[in-house]
CSV table of C-alpha atoms and ligand atoms in Angstrom, one decimal:
chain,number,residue,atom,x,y,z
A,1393,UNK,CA,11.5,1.1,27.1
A,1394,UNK,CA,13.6,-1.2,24.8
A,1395,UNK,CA,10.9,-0.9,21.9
A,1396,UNK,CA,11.0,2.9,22.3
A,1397,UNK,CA,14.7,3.3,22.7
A,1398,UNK,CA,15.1,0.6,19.7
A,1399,UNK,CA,12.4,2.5,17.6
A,1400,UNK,CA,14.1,5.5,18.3
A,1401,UNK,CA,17.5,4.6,17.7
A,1402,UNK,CA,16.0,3.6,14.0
A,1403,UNK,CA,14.9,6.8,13.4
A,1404,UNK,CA,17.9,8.4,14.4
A,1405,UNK,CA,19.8,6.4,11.7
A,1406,UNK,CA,17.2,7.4,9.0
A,1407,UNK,CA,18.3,10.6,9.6
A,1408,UNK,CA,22.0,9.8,10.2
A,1409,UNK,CA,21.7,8.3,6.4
A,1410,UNK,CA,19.7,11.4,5.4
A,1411,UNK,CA,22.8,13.7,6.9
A,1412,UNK,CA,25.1,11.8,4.9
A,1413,UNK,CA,23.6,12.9,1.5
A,1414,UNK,CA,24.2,16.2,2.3
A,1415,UNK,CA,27.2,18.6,1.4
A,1416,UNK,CA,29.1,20.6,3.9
A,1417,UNK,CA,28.7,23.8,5.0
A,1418,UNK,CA,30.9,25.7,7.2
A,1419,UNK,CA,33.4,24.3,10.0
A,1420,UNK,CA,32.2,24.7,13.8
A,1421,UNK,CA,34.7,26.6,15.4
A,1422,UNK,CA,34.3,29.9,17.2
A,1423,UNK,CA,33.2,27.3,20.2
A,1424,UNK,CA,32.6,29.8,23.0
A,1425,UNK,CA,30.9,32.4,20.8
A,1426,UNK,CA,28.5,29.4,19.9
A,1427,UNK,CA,28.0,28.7,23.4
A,1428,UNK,CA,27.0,32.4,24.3
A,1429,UNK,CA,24.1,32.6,21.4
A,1430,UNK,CA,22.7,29.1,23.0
A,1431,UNK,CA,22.5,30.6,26.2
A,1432,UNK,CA,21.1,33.8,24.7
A,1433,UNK,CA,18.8,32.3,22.1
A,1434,UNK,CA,17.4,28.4,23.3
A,1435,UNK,CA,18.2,29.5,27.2
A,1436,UNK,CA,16.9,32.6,27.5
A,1437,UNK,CA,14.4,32.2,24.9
A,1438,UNK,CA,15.7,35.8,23.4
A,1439,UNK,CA,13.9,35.7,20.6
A,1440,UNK,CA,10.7,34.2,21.2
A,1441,UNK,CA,10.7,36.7,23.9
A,1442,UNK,CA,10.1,39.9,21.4
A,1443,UNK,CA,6.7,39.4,21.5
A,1444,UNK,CA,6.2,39.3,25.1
A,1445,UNK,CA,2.8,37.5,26.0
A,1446,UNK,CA,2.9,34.6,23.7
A,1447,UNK,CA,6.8,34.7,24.0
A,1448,UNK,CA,6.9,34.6,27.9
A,1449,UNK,CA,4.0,31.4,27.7
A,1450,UNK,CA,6.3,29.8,25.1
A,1451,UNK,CA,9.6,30.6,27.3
A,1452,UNK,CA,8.1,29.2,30.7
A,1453,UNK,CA,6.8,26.2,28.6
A,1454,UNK,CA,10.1,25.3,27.8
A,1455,UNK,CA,12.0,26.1,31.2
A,1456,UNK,CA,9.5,24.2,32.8
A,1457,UNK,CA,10.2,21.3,29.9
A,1458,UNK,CA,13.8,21.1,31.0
A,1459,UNK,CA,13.4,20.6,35.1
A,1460,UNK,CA,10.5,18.4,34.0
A,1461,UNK,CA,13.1,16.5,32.2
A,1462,UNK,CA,14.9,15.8,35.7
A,1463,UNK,CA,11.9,14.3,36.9
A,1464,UNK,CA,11.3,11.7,33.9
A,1465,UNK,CA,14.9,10.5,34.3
A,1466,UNK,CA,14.3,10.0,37.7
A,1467,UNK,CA,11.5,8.3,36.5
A,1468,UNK,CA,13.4,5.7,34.2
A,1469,UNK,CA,16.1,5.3,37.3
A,1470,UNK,CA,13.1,4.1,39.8
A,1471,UNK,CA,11.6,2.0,36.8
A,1472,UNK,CA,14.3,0.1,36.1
A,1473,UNK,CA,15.5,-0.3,39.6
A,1474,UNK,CA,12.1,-0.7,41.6
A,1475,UNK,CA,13.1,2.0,43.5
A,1476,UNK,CA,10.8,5.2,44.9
A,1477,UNK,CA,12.0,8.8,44.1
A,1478,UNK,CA,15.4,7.9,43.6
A,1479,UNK,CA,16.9,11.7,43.8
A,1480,UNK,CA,15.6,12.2,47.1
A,1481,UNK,CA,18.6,12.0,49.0
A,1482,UNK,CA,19.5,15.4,47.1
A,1483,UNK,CA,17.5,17.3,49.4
A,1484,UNK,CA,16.7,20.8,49.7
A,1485,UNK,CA,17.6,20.7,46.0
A,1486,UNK,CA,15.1,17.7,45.3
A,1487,UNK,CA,12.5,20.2,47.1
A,1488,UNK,CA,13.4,22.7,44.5
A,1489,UNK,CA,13.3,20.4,41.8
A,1490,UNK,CA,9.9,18.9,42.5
A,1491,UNK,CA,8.5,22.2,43.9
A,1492,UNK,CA,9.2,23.8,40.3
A,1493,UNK,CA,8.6,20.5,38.1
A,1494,UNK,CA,5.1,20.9,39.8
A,1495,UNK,CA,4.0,24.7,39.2
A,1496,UNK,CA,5.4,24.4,36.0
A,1497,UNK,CA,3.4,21.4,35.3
A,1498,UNK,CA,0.1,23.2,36.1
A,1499,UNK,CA,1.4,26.2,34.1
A,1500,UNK,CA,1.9,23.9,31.0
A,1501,UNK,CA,-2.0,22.8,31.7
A,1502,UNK,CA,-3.0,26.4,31.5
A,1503,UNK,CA,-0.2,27.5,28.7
A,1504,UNK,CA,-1.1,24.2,25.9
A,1505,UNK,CA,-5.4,24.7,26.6
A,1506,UNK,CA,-4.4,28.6,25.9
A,1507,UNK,CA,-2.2,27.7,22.6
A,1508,UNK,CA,-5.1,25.5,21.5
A,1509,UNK,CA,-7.3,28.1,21.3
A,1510,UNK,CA,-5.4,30.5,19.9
A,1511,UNK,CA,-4.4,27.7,17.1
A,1512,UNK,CA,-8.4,26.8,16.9
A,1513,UNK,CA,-10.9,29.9,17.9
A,1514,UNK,CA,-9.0,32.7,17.7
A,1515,UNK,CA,-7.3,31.5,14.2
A,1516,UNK,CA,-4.4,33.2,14.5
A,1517,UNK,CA,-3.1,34.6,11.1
A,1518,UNK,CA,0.6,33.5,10.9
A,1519,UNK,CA,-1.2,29.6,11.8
A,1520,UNK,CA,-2.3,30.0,8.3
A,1521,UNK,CA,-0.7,29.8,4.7
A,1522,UNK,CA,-0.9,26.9,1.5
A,1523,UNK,CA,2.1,25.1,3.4
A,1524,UNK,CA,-0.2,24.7,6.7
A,1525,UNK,CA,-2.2,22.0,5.5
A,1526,UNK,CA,-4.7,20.3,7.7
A,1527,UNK,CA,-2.2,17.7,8.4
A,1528,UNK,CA,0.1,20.4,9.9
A,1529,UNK,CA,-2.7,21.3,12.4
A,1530,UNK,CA,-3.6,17.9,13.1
A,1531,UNK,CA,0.1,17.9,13.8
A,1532,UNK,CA,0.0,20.4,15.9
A,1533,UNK,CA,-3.5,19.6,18.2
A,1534,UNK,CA,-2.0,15.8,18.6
A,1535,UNK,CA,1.7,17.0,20.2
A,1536,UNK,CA,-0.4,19.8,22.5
A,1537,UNK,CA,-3.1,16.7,23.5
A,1538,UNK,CA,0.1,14.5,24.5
A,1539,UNK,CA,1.7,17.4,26.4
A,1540,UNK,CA,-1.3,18.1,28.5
A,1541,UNK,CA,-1.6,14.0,29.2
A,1542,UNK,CA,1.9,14.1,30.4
A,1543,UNK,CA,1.5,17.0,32.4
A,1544,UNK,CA,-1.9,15.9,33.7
A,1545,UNK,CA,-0.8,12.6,34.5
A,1546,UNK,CA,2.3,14.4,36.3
A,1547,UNK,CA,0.4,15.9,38.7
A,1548,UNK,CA,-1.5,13.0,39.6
A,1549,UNK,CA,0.9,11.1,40.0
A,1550,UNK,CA,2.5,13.5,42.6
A,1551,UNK,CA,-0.9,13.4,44.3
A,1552,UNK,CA,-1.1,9.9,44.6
A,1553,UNK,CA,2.7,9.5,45.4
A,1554,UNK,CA,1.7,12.4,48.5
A,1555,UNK,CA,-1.6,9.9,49.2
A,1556,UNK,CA,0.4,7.0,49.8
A,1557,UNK,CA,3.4,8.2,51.3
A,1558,UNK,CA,1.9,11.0,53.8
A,1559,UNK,CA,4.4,13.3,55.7
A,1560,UNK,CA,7.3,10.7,54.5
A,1561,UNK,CA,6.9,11.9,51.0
A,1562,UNK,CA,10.1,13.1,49.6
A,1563,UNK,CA,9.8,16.9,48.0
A,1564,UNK,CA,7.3,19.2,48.1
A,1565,UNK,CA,4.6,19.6,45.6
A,1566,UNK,CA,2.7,22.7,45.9
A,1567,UNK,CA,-0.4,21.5,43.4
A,1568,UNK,CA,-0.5,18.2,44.4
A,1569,UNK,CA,-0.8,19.1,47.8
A,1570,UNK,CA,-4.1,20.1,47.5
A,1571,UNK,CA,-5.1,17.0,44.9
A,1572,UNK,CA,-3.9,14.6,47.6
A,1573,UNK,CA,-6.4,14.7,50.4
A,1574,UNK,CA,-9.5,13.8,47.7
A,1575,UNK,CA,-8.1,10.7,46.9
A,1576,UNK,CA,-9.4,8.0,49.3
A,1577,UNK,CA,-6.3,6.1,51.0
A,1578,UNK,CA,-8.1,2.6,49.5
A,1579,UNK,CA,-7.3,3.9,46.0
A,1580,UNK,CA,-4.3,5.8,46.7
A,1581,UNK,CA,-1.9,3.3,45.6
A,1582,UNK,CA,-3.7,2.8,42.2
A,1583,UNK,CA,-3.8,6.1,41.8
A,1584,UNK,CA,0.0,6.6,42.0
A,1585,UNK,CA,0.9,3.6,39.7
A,1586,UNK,CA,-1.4,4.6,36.9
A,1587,UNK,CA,-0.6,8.1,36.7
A,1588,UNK,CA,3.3,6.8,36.9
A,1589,UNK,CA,2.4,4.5,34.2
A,1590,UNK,CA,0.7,7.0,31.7
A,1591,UNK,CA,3.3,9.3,32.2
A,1592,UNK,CA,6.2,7.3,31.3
A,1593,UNK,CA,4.6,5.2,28.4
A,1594,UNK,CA,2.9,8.8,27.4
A,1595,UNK,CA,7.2,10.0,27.1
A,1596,UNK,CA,8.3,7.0,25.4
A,1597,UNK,CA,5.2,6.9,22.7
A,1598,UNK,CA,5.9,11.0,22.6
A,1599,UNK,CA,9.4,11.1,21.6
A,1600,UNK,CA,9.2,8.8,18.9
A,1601,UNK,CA,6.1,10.7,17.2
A,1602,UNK,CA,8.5,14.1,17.8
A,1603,UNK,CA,11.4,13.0,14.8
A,1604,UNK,CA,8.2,12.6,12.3
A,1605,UNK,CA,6.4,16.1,13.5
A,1606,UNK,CA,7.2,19.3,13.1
A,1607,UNK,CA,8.1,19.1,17.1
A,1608,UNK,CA,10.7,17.9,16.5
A,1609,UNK,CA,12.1,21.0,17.6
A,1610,UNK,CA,11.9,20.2,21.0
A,1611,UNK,CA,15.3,17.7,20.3
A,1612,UNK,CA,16.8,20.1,17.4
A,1613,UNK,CA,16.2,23.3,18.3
A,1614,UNK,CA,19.3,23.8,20.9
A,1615,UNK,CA,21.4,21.9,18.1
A,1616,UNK,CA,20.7,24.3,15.7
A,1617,UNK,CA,20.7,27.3,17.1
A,1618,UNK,CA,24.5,26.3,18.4
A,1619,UNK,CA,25.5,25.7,15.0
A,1620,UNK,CA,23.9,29.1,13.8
A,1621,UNK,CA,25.5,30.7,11.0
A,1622,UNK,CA,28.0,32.9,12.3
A,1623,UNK,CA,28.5,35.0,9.3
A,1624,UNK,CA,27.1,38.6,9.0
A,1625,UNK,CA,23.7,38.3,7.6
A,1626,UNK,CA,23.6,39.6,4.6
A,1627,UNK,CA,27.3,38.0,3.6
A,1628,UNK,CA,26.8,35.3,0.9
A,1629,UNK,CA,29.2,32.7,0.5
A,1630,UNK,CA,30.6,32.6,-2.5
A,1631,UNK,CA,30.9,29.5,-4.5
A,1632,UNK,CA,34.5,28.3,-4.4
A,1633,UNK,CA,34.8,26.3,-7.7
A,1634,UNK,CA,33.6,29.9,-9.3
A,1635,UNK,CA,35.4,32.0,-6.9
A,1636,UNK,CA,38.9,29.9,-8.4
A,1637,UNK,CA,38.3,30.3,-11.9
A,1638,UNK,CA,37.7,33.9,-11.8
A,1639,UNK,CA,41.0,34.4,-9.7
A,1640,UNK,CA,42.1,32.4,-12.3
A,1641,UNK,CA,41.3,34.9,-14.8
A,1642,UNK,CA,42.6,37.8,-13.5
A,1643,UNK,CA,45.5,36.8,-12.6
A,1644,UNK,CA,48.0,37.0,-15.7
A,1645,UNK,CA,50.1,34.7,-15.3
A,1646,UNK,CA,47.3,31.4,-14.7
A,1647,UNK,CA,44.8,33.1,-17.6
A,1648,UNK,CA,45.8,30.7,-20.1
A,1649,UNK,CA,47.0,27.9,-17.6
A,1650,UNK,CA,45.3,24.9,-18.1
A,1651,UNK,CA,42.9,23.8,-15.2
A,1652,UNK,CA,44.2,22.0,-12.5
A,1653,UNK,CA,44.0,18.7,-12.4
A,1654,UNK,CA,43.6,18.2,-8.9
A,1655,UNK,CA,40.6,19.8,-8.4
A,1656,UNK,CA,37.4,18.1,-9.3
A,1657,UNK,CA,34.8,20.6,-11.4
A,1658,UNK,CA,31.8,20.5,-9.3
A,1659,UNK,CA,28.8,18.3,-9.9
A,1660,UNK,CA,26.1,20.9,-10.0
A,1661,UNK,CA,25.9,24.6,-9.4
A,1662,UNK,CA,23.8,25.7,-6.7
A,1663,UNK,CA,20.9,23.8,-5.2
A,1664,UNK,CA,18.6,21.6,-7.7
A,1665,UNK,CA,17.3,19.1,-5.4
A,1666,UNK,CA,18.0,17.8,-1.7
A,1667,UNK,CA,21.2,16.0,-2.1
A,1668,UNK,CA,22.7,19.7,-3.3
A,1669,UNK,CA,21.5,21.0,0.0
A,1670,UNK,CA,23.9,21.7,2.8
A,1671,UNK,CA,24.1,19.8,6.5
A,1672,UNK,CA,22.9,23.3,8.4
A,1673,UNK,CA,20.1,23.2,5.4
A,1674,UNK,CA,18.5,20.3,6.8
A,1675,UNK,CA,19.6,20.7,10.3
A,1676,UNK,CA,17.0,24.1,9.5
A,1677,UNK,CA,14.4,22.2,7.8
A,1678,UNK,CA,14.2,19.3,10.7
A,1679,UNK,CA,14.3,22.2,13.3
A,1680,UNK,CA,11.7,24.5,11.8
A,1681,UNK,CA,8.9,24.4,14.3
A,1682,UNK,CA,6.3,26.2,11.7
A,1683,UNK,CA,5.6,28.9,13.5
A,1684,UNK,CA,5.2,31.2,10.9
A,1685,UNK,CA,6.8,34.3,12.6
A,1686,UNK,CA,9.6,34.4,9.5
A,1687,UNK,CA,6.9,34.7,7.2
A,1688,UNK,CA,5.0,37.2,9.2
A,1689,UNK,CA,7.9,39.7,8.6
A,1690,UNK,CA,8.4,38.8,4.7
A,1691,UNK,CA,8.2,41.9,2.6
A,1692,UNK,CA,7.5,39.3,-0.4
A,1693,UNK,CA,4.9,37.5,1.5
A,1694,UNK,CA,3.4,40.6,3.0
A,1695,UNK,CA,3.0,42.0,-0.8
A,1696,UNK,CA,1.3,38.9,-2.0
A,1697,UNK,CA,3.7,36.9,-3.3
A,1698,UNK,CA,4.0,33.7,-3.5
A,1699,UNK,CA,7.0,33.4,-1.2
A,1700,UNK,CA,6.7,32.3,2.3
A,1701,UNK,CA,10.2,31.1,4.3
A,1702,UNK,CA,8.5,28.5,6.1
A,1703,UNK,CA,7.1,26.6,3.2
A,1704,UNK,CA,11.2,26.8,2.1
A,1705,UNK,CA,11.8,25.0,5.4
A,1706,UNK,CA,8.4,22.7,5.5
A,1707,UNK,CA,9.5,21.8,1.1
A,1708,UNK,CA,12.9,20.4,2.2
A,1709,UNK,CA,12.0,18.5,4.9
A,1710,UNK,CA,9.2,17.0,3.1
A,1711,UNK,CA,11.5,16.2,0.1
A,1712,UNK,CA,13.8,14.8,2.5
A,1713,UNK,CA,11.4,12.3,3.9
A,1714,UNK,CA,10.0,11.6,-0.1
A,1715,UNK,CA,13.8,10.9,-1.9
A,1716,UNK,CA,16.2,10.4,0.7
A,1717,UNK,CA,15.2,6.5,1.7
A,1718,UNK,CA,15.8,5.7,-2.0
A,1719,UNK,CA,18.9,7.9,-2.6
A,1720,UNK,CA,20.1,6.3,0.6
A,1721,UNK,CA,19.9,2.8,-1.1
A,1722,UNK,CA,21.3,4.1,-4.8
A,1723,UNK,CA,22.7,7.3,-5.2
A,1724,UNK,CA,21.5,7.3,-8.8
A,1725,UNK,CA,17.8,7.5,-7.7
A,1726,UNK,CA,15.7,9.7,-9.0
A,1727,UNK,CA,11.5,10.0,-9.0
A,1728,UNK,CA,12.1,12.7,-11.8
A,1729,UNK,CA,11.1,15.2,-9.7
A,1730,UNK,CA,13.1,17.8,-7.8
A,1731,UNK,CA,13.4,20.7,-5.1
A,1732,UNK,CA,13.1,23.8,-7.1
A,1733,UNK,CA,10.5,23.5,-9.6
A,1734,UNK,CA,8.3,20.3,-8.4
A,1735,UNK,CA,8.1,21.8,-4.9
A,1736,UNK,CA,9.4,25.5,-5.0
A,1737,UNK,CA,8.5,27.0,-8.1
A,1738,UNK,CA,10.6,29.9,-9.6
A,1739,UNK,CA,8.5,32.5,-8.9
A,1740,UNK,CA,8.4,32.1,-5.0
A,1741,UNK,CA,12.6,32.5,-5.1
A,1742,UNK,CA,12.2,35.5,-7.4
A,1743,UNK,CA,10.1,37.1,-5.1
A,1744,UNK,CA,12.8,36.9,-2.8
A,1745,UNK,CA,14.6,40.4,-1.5
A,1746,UNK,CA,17.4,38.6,0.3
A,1747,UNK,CA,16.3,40.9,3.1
A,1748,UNK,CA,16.8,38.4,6.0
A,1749,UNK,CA,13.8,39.6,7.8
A,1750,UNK,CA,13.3,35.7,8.3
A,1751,UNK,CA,16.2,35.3,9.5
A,1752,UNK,CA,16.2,38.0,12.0
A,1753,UNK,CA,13.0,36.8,13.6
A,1754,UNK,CA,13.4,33.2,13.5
A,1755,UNK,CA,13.6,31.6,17.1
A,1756,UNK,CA,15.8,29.2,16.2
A,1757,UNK,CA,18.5,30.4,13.9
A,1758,UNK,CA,17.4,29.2,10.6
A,1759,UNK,CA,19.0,30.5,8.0
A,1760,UNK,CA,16.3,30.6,5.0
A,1761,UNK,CA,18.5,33.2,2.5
A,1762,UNK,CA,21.4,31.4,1.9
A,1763,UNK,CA,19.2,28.8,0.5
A,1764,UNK,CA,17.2,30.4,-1.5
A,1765,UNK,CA,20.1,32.6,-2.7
A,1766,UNK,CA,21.9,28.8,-3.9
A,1767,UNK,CA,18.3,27.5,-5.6
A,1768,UNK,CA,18.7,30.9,-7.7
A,1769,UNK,CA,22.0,30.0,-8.5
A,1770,UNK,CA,21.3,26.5,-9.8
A,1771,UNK,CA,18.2,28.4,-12.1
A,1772,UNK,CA,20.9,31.1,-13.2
A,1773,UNK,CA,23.7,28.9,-13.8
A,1774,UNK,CA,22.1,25.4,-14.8
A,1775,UNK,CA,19.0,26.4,-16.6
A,1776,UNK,CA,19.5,30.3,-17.6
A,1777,UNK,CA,16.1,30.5,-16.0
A,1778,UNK,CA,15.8,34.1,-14.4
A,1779,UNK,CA,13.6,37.1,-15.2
A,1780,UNK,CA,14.1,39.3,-17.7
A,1781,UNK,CA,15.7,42.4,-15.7
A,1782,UNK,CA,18.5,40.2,-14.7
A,1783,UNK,CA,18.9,38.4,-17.6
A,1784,UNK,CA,19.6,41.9,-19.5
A,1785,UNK,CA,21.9,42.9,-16.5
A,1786,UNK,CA,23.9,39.8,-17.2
A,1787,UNK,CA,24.3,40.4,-20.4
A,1788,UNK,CA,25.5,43.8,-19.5
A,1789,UNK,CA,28.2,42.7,-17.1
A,1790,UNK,CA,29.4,40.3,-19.5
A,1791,UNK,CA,29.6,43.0,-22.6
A,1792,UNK,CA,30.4,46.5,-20.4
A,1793,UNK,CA,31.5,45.5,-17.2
A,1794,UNK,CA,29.0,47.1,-15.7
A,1795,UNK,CA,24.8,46.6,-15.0
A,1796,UNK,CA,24.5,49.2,-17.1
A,1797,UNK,CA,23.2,49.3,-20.8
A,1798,UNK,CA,26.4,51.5,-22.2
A,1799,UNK,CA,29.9,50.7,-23.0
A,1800,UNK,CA,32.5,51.8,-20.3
A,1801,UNK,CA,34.2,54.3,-22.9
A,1802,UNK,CA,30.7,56.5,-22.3
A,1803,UNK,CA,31.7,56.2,-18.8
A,1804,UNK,CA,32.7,60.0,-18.1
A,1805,UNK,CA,30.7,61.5,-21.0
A,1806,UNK,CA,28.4,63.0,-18.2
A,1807,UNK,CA,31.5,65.5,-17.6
A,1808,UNK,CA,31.7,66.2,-21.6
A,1809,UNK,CA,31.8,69.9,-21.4
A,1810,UNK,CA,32.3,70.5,-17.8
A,1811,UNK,CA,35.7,69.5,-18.3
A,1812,UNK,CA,36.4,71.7,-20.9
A,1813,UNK,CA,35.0,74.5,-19.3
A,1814,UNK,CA,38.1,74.4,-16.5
B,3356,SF4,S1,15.0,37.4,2.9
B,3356,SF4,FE1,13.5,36.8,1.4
B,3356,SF4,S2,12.3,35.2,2.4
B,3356,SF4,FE2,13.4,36.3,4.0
B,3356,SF4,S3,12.0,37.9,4.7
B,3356,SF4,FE3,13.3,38.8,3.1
B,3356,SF4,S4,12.1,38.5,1.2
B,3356,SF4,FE4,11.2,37.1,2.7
B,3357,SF4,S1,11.7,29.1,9.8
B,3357,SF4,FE1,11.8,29.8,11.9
B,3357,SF4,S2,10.4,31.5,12.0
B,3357,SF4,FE2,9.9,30.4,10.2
B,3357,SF4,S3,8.3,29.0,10.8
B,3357,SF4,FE3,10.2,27.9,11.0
B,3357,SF4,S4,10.9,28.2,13.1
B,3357,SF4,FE4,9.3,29.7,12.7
């Protein structure tokens, strides 16, 4: 327990140290609000619930997760303090407790054996794409594998717990029940302390592979989906330092003012690399669990294009984990490579239609447009690098005030005649 809690604890300030290289994003207030999406969205499993089969496995996989949870702190409790069942004297509620922890253990079986095929038989299409490399699946197959040990080794140690303890037992356990009488009373014992053993070292091995997979989302996933964005959708935050000067501008009596001096011009314009991105940026990349259902709904991706959200989400995490130990030590580090171009190329954030489709139908909240909307930025305002039909639209809002091709005294021409007529 000490070499899992201290291995974890390291990992956790990895990613503290990653966090800090981030910018900010938007304050968390609107607390109650918050609280009523994470009931509706990580509780209730809203969203994954839209498509109902594979939503309502997924759903009961993850209730049956959190009163499973109750179980393995028992667990740690009766480790540490050579003590049996340590809840028991909650009674009827402990029944509940273990009679649910049970079904849903068998359930889990049943639901991570179905997943697997459907991941390796039935090659489901969203499973695929260039970011779902073979490591991804390997990924995936190895986190499934350790579910079903825990599960497995859940059950029998329930069994043997009900071999050795008889009518005394604390709880009820409706699939044990039946496991219990094939275990001979001579082996009982062995069979109890094994199963306990497996389990727990299975949890503590388990939740320090989860920060380096994309499971991870079992720990982030309630984080971010109470930190959602709470902005309309399709409102774009505008950048500040840009949103001042043009005040600036119009206003007449600050047009010719000299900058202030307490304000700092910004570094960089829009997202080049993965210091630019924001905290909720990265708090979406970690939480992404690759599901693929964001890109399943991309008009872009649908059409052929190169874009797909999740490889957004997959590109900064894996940047992340490539610069952020060095830019951790030296914040002049560079490996001459960046976000947009060495890992996202132009063309997949051109192809985007700022629809939010992905954002609609992402389990867990993540917000892939405003993103991509600030890697265009940094092309637009850092590099001029955007196609052609913008970059003749520009130039028209710069010369006419308008997208438009003609100057604004042609503006009512279209009523030459009409006019004259009345
Ligand atoms: S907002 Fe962009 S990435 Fe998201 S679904 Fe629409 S086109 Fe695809
Ligand atoms: S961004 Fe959301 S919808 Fe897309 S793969 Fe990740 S978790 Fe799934």
């Amino acid at each position: 327990m000490a070499l899992s809690l201290g291995l974890f604890t390291f990992t956790v300030f990895r990613l503290i140290s990653f966090f800090k290289l981030t910018k900010t994003a938007f304050p968390i207030d609107r607390i109650s609000e918050r609280l009523g999406i994470l009931a509706l969205v990580a509780f209730g499993q809203s969203k994954i619930l839209r498509r109902p089969m594979i939503g309502l496995m997924h759903a009961l996989v993850y209730w049956g997760f959190l009163v499973i949870t109750v179980g393995s702190m028992e667990m740690i409790i009766d480790g540490l303090t050579g003590k049996e069942r340590v809840l028991s004297f909650m009674g009827p509620v402990y029944s509940f407790i273990t009679t649910s922890g049970d079904l849903f253990a068998a359930f889990i079986i049943f639901a991570c054996f179905a997943f697997l095929i459907r991941r390796h038989v039935m090659r489901v299409k969203r499973f695929s794409g260039v970011e779902m490399t073979a490591k991804s699946s390997a990924d995936a197959t190895m986190a499934l594998s350790m579910i079903i040990i825990l599960m497995v080794s859940l059950i029998g140690m329930n069994a043997g717990y009900l071999a050795v303890y008889g009518p005394d037992a604390a709880g009820y356990y409706p699939v044990a029940k039946y496991l219990a009488p094939m275990i001979a009373p001579e082996n009982a014992h062995f069979v109890h302390e094994a199963n306990w053993w497996i389990h727990i070292a299975t949890i503590f091995v388990f939740m320090n592979i989860l920060p380096y997979s994309k499971h991870f989302h079992i720990f982030m996933s309630m984080p971010n989906v109470f930190l959602t964005n709470l902005k309309p959708m399709t409102q774009l935050a505008n950048m500040e330092s840009v949103t001042r000067e043009v005040k600036l501008m119009m206003d007449p009596n600050t047009a010719f003012a000299p900058p202030a001096e307490d304000v700092p011009p910004p570094e960089r314009f829009g997202v080049k690399d993965v210091e630019d991105v924001t905290w909720k940026n990265y708090t979406d990349a970690l939480t992404c669990t690759e599901c693929g259902r964001c890109t399943s709904v991309c008009p872009a991706n649908i059409t052929g294009k190169l874009l797909s959200p999740r490889k957004i989400m997959i590109d900064v995490r894996k940047r992340m984990s490539v610069k952020g130990p060095g830019l951790a030590k030296d914040s002049n580090y560079t490996d001459e490579k960046s976000l947009v171009g060495d890992y996202i190329s132009t063309e997949e954030l051109w192809a985007c239609t700022t629809c939010n489709a992905c954002v609609q139908e992402c389990p867990v909240n993540i917000d892939h447009v405003s993103l991509i909307v600030d890697m265009r930025r940094n092309l637009v305002m850092e590099e001029s690098n955007a196609p052609a039909e913008l970059v003749q639209m520009f130039a028209n809002i710069e010369n006419n005030g308008s997208p438009w091709q003609f100057s604004p005294d042609d503006r009512m021409n279209w009523a030459d005649g009409i006019i004259a007529k009345q």
